[in-house]
């Protein structure tokens, strides 16, 4: 299963969801779309998920595609997934600034994520992630666990 999440922000991420809609895959596709309304005929779509539901979907996914929000990335990493990360961009009305480009680029350089800065390369990243899925678990450093625990605590404080 491929799981796509755009996080919980009020900003749309139509650019990513349009690229996901164009993916030609035989895998089940589950998309948490937030406020975006791009038609996704090839997917099961939900607007938002609780933190527990998010964890369940990430755990069940072979591939995770996410915006470059630190919380979403940390959830994926803490559950042993190496996500495909697409940063939101200010010029498309997806974020207030381009901080997600820095996050995605830095984490890509460490090998923790697969950053996709050009959505024309999303399919290639999905194929690469599918090929690598059987290579074993992601090796996490102690900082990832600490940050993931903090993300979990913060999520439960909001409830």
PDB file of C-alpha atoms in Angstrom:
ATOM      1  CA  UNK A   1       0.000   0.000   0.000  1.00  0.00           C
ATOM      2  CA  UNK A   2       1.136   3.541  -0.754  1.00  0.00           C
ATOM      3  CA  UNK A   3       0.099   6.055   1.896  1.00  0.00           C
ATOM      4  CA  UNK A   4       0.135   9.779   1.126  1.00  0.00           C
ATOM      5  CA  UNK A   5      -0.240  12.466   3.785  1.00  0.00           C
ATOM      6  CA  UNK A   6      -0.245  16.232   3.396  1.00  0.00           C
ATOM      7  CA  UNK A   7      -0.400  16.925   7.128  1.00  0.00           C
ATOM      8  CA  UNK A   8      -2.897  18.955   9.089  1.00  0.00           C
ATOM      9  CA  UNK A   9      -2.246  22.489   7.867  1.00  0.00           C
ATOM     10  CA  UNK A  10      -4.941  24.638   6.285  1.00  0.00           C
ATOM     11  CA  UNK A  11      -2.858  25.091   3.133  1.00  0.00           C
ATOM     12  CA  UNK A  12      -3.776  23.022   0.069  1.00  0.00           C
ATOM     13  CA  UNK A  13      -1.198  20.781  -1.592  1.00  0.00           C
ATOM     14  CA  UNK A  14      -2.895  20.328  -4.955  1.00  0.00           C
ATOM     15  CA  UNK A  15       0.439  20.073  -6.758  1.00  0.00           C
ATOM     16  CA  UNK A  16       1.405  16.888  -4.897  1.00  0.00           C
ATOM     17  CA  UNK A  17      -2.069  15.376  -5.134  1.00  0.00           C
ATOM     18  CA  UNK A  18      -2.223  16.018  -8.894  1.00  0.00           C
ATOM     19  CA  UNK A  19       1.062  14.121  -9.255  1.00  0.00           C
ATOM     20  CA  UNK A  20      -0.277  11.297  -7.066  1.00  0.00           C
ATOM     21  CA  UNK A  21      -3.465  11.146  -9.167  1.00  0.00           C
ATOM     22  CA  UNK A  22      -1.288  10.647 -12.251  1.00  0.00           C
ATOM     23  CA  UNK A  23       0.641   7.716 -10.751  1.00  0.00           C
ATOM     24  CA  UNK A  24       0.052   4.495 -12.631  1.00  0.00           C
ATOM     25  CA  UNK A  25       0.266   1.911  -9.884  1.00  0.00           C
ATOM     26  CA  UNK A  26      -1.378  -1.378  -9.110  1.00  0.00           C
ATOM     27  CA  UNK A  27      -0.796  -0.857  -5.393  1.00  0.00           C
ATOM     28  CA  UNK A  28      -3.575   0.256  -3.085  1.00  0.00           C
ATOM     29  CA  UNK A  29      -3.376   4.024  -2.635  1.00  0.00           C
ATOM     30  CA  UNK A  30      -4.625   5.771   0.513  1.00  0.00           C
ATOM     31  CA  UNK A  31      -4.489   9.578   0.607  1.00  0.00           C
ATOM     32  CA  UNK A  32      -4.977  11.982   3.511  1.00  0.00           C
ATOM     33  CA  UNK A  33      -5.631  15.138   1.510  1.00  0.00           C
ATOM     34  CA  UNK A  34      -6.340  17.896   4.024  1.00  0.00           C
ATOM     35  CA  UNK A  35      -8.163  20.843   2.426  1.00  0.00           C
ATOM     36  CA  UNK A  36      -7.171  19.916  -1.155  1.00  0.00           C
ATOM     37  CA  UNK A  37      -9.956  18.836  -3.483  1.00  0.00           C
ATOM     38  CA  UNK A  38      -8.011  17.317  -6.367  1.00  0.00           C
ATOM     39  CA  UNK A  39      -9.970  14.302  -7.674  1.00  0.00           C
ATOM     40  CA  UNK A  40      -8.211  11.029  -6.841  1.00  0.00           C
ATOM     41  CA  UNK A  41     -10.197   8.326  -8.598  1.00  0.00           C
ATOM     42  CA  UNK A  42      -7.389   5.805  -8.065  1.00  0.00           C
ATOM     43  CA  UNK A  43      -7.319   6.188  -4.257  1.00  0.00           C
ATOM     44  CA  UNK A  44      -9.205   5.855  -1.000  1.00  0.00           C
ATOM     45  CA  UNK A  45      -9.322   9.439   0.262  1.00  0.00           C
ATOM     46  CA  UNK A  46      -9.774  10.924   3.734  1.00  0.00           C
ATOM     47  CA  UNK A  47      -9.564  14.588   4.664  1.00  0.00           C
ATOM     48  CA  UNK A  48      -7.833  14.171   8.030  1.00  0.00           C
ATOM     49  CA  UNK A  49      -6.771  11.344  10.354  1.00  0.00           C
ATOM     50  CA  UNK A  50      -6.301  11.127  14.087  1.00  0.00           C
ATOM     51  CA  UNK A  51      -2.719  10.591  15.254  1.00  0.00           C
ATOM     52  CA  UNK A  52      -3.457   6.923  15.960  1.00  0.00           C
ATOM     53  CA  UNK A  53      -4.995   6.449  12.494  1.00  0.00           C
ATOM     54  CA  UNK A  54      -1.984   8.156  10.913  1.00  0.00           C
ATOM     55  CA  UNK A  55       0.341   5.755  12.729  1.00  0.00           C
ATOM     56  CA  UNK A  56      -1.747   2.765  11.595  1.00  0.00           C
ATOM     57  CA  UNK A  57      -1.579   3.840   7.945  1.00  0.00           C
ATOM     58  CA  UNK A  58       2.162   4.517   8.062  1.00  0.00           C
ATOM     59  CA  UNK A  59       2.765   1.155   9.744  1.00  0.00           C
ATOM     60  CA  UNK A  60       0.720  -0.652   7.072  1.00  0.00           C
ATOM     61  CA  UNK A  61       2.290   1.185   4.128  1.00  0.00           C
ATOM     62  CA  UNK A  62       5.033  -0.181   1.939  1.00  0.00           C
ATOM     63  CA  UNK A  63       5.647   3.383   0.712  1.00  0.00           C
ATOM     64  CA  UNK A  64       4.945   6.676   2.488  1.00  0.00           C
ATOM     65  CA  UNK A  65       4.728   9.920   0.524  1.00  0.00           C
ATOM     66  CA  UNK A  66       4.502  13.059   2.653  1.00  0.00           C
ATOM     67  CA  UNK A  67       4.936  16.802   2.638  1.00  0.00           C
ATOM     68  CA  UNK A  68       8.175  17.911   4.304  1.00  0.00           C
ATOM     69  CA  UNK A  69       6.537  18.651   7.644  1.00  0.00           C
ATOM     70  CA  UNK A  70       8.816  17.591  10.476  1.00  0.00           C
ATOM     71  CA  UNK A  71       6.004  15.853  12.377  1.00  0.00           C
ATOM     72  CA  UNK A  72       4.959  13.724   9.417  1.00  0.00           C
ATOM     73  CA  UNK A  73       8.557  12.838   8.613  1.00  0.00           C
ATOM     74  CA  UNK A  74       9.310  11.895  12.222  1.00  0.00           C
ATOM     75  CA  UNK A  75       6.257   9.638  12.400  1.00  0.00           C
ATOM     76  CA  UNK A  76       7.417   7.801   9.276  1.00  0.00           C
ATOM     77  CA  UNK A  77      10.996   7.504  10.520  1.00  0.00           C
ATOM     78  CA  UNK A  78       9.948   6.376  13.989  1.00  0.00           C
ATOM     79  CA  UNK A  79       7.949   3.551  12.385  1.00  0.00           C
ATOM     80  CA  UNK A  80      10.906   2.440  10.274  1.00  0.00           C
ATOM     81  CA  UNK A  81       9.808   3.987   6.985  1.00  0.00           C
ATOM     82  CA  UNK A  82      12.030   6.019   4.672  1.00  0.00           C
ATOM     83  CA  UNK A  83       9.454   8.427   3.258  1.00  0.00           C
ATOM     84  CA  UNK A  84       9.333  10.124  -0.084  1.00  0.00           C
ATOM     85  CA  UNK A  85       9.229  13.786   0.911  1.00  0.00           C
ATOM     86  CA  UNK A  86       7.849  16.592  -1.253  1.00  0.00           C
ATOM     87  CA  UNK A  87       8.299  20.107   0.140  1.00  0.00           C
ATOM     88  CA  UNK A  88       5.470  22.596   0.039  1.00  0.00           C
ATOM     89  CA  UNK A  89       6.371  25.830  -1.768  1.00  0.00           C
ATOM     90  CA  UNK A  90       5.333  29.373  -0.955  1.00  0.00           C
ATOM     91  CA  UNK A  91       4.950  30.409  -4.601  1.00  0.00           C
ATOM     92  CA  UNK A  92       2.105  27.894  -5.024  1.00  0.00           C
ATOM     93  CA  UNK A  93       0.282  29.006  -1.860  1.00  0.00           C
ATOM     94  CA  UNK A  94       1.247  25.750  -0.095  1.00  0.00           C
ATOM     95  CA  UNK A  95       3.145  27.316   2.834  1.00  0.00           C
ATOM     96  CA  UNK A  96       4.104  30.679   4.326  1.00  0.00           C
ATOM     97  CA  UNK A  97       7.737  30.214   3.245  1.00  0.00           C
ATOM     98  CA  UNK A  98      10.033  27.606   1.730  1.00  0.00           C
ATOM     99  CA  UNK A  99      11.402  26.091   4.954  1.00  0.00           C
ATOM    100  CA  UNK A 100      10.282  22.625   3.834  1.00  0.00           C
ATOM    101  CA  UNK A 101      12.801  22.702   0.976  1.00  0.00           C
ATOM    102  CA  UNK A 102      15.600  22.992   3.532  1.00  0.00           C
ATOM    103  CA  UNK A 103      14.141  20.210   5.712  1.00  0.00           C
ATOM    104  CA  UNK A 104      13.733  17.842   2.738  1.00  0.00           C
ATOM    105  CA  UNK A 105      17.173  18.605   1.313  1.00  0.00           C
ATOM    106  CA  UNK A 106      19.000  18.186   4.622  1.00  0.00           C
ATOM    107  CA  UNK A 107      17.274  14.906   5.470  1.00  0.00           C
ATOM    108  CA  UNK A 108      17.821  13.618   1.928  1.00  0.00           C
ATOM    109  CA  UNK A 109      21.549  14.267   2.291  1.00  0.00           C
ATOM    110  CA  UNK A 110      21.601  12.083   5.413  1.00  0.00           C
ATOM    111  CA  UNK A 111      19.792   9.278   3.569  1.00  0.00           C
ATOM    112  CA  UNK A 112      16.802   9.397   5.943  1.00  0.00           C
ATOM    113  CA  UNK A 113      14.303  10.446   3.259  1.00  0.00           C
ATOM    114  CA  UNK A 114      13.943  10.493  -0.508  1.00  0.00           C
ATOM    115  CA  UNK A 115      13.391  14.165  -1.355  1.00  0.00           C
ATOM    116  CA  UNK A 116      11.462  14.923  -4.532  1.00  0.00           C
ATOM    117  CA  UNK A 117      11.895  18.573  -5.481  1.00  0.00           C
ATOM    118  CA  UNK A 118      10.538  18.110  -9.009  1.00  0.00           C
ATOM    119  CA  UNK A 119       7.203  16.292  -9.102  1.00  0.00           C
ATOM    120  CA  UNK A 120       7.986  15.020 -12.600  1.00  0.00           C
ATOM    121  CA  UNK A 121      10.295  12.622 -10.690  1.00  0.00           C
ATOM    122  CA  UNK A 122       7.665  11.304  -8.261  1.00  0.00           C
ATOM    123  CA  UNK A 123       7.021   8.138 -10.273  1.00  0.00           C
ATOM    124  CA  UNK A 124      10.755   7.418 -10.359  1.00  0.00           C
ATOM    125  CA  UNK A 125      10.939   7.831  -6.559  1.00  0.00           C
ATOM    126  CA  UNK A 126       7.987   5.469  -6.078  1.00  0.00           C
ATOM    127  CA  UNK A 127       9.567   2.825  -8.316  1.00  0.00           C
ATOM    128  CA  UNK A 128      12.873   3.193  -6.465  1.00  0.00           C
ATOM    129  CA  UNK A 129      11.124   2.929  -3.085  1.00  0.00           C
ATOM    130  CA  UNK A 130       9.264  -0.182  -4.245  1.00  0.00           C
ATOM    131  CA  UNK A 131      12.526  -1.794  -5.354  1.00  0.00           C
ATOM    132  CA  UNK A 132      14.162  -0.952  -1.992  1.00  0.00           C
ATOM    133  CA  UNK A 133      11.252  -2.069   0.199  1.00  0.00           C
ATOM    134  CA  UNK A 134      12.702  -5.505   0.844  1.00  0.00           C
ATOM    135  CA  UNK A 135      16.171  -4.303   1.835  1.00  0.00           C
ATOM    136  CA  UNK A 136      15.524  -4.328   5.571  1.00  0.00           C
ATOM    137  CA  UNK A 137      14.638  -1.772   8.181  1.00  0.00           C
ATOM    138  CA  UNK A 138      15.806   1.796   8.349  1.00  0.00           C
ATOM    139  CA  UNK A 139      18.604   2.301  10.857  1.00  0.00           C
ATOM    140  CA  UNK A 140      17.568   5.119  13.184  1.00  0.00           C
ATOM    141  CA  UNK A 141      19.822   7.221  15.367  1.00  0.00           C
ATOM    142  CA  UNK A 142      18.862   8.065  18.953  1.00  0.00           C
ATOM    143  CA  UNK A 143      17.805  11.617  18.036  1.00  0.00           C
ATOM    144  CA  UNK A 144      15.039  10.332  15.718  1.00  0.00           C
ATOM    145  CA  UNK A 145      13.529   8.356  18.595  1.00  0.00           C
ATOM    146  CA  UNK A 146      13.667  11.337  20.958  1.00  0.00           C
ATOM    147  CA  UNK A 147      12.061  13.689  18.444  1.00  0.00           C
ATOM    148  CA  UNK A 148       9.435  11.090  17.488  1.00  0.00           C
ATOM    149  CA  UNK A 149       8.520  10.654  21.163  1.00  0.00           C
ATOM    150  CA  UNK A 150       8.091  14.432  21.480  1.00  0.00           C
ATOM    151  CA  UNK A 151       5.896  14.519  18.358  1.00  0.00           C
ATOM    152  CA  UNK A 152       3.718  11.761  19.824  1.00  0.00           C
ATOM    153  CA  UNK A 153       3.414  13.588  23.164  1.00  0.00           C
ATOM    154  CA  UNK A 154       2.492  16.832  21.436  1.00  0.00           C
ATOM    155  CA  UNK A 155      -0.140  15.075  19.328  1.00  0.00           C
ATOM    156  CA  UNK A 156      -1.778  13.553  22.384  1.00  0.00           C
ATOM    157  CA  UNK A 157      -1.724  16.889  24.265  1.00  0.00           C
ATOM    158  CA  UNK A 158      -3.948  18.401  21.547  1.00  0.00           C
ATOM    159  CA  UNK A 159      -6.685  15.804  22.091  1.00  0.00           C
TER     160      UNK A 159
END
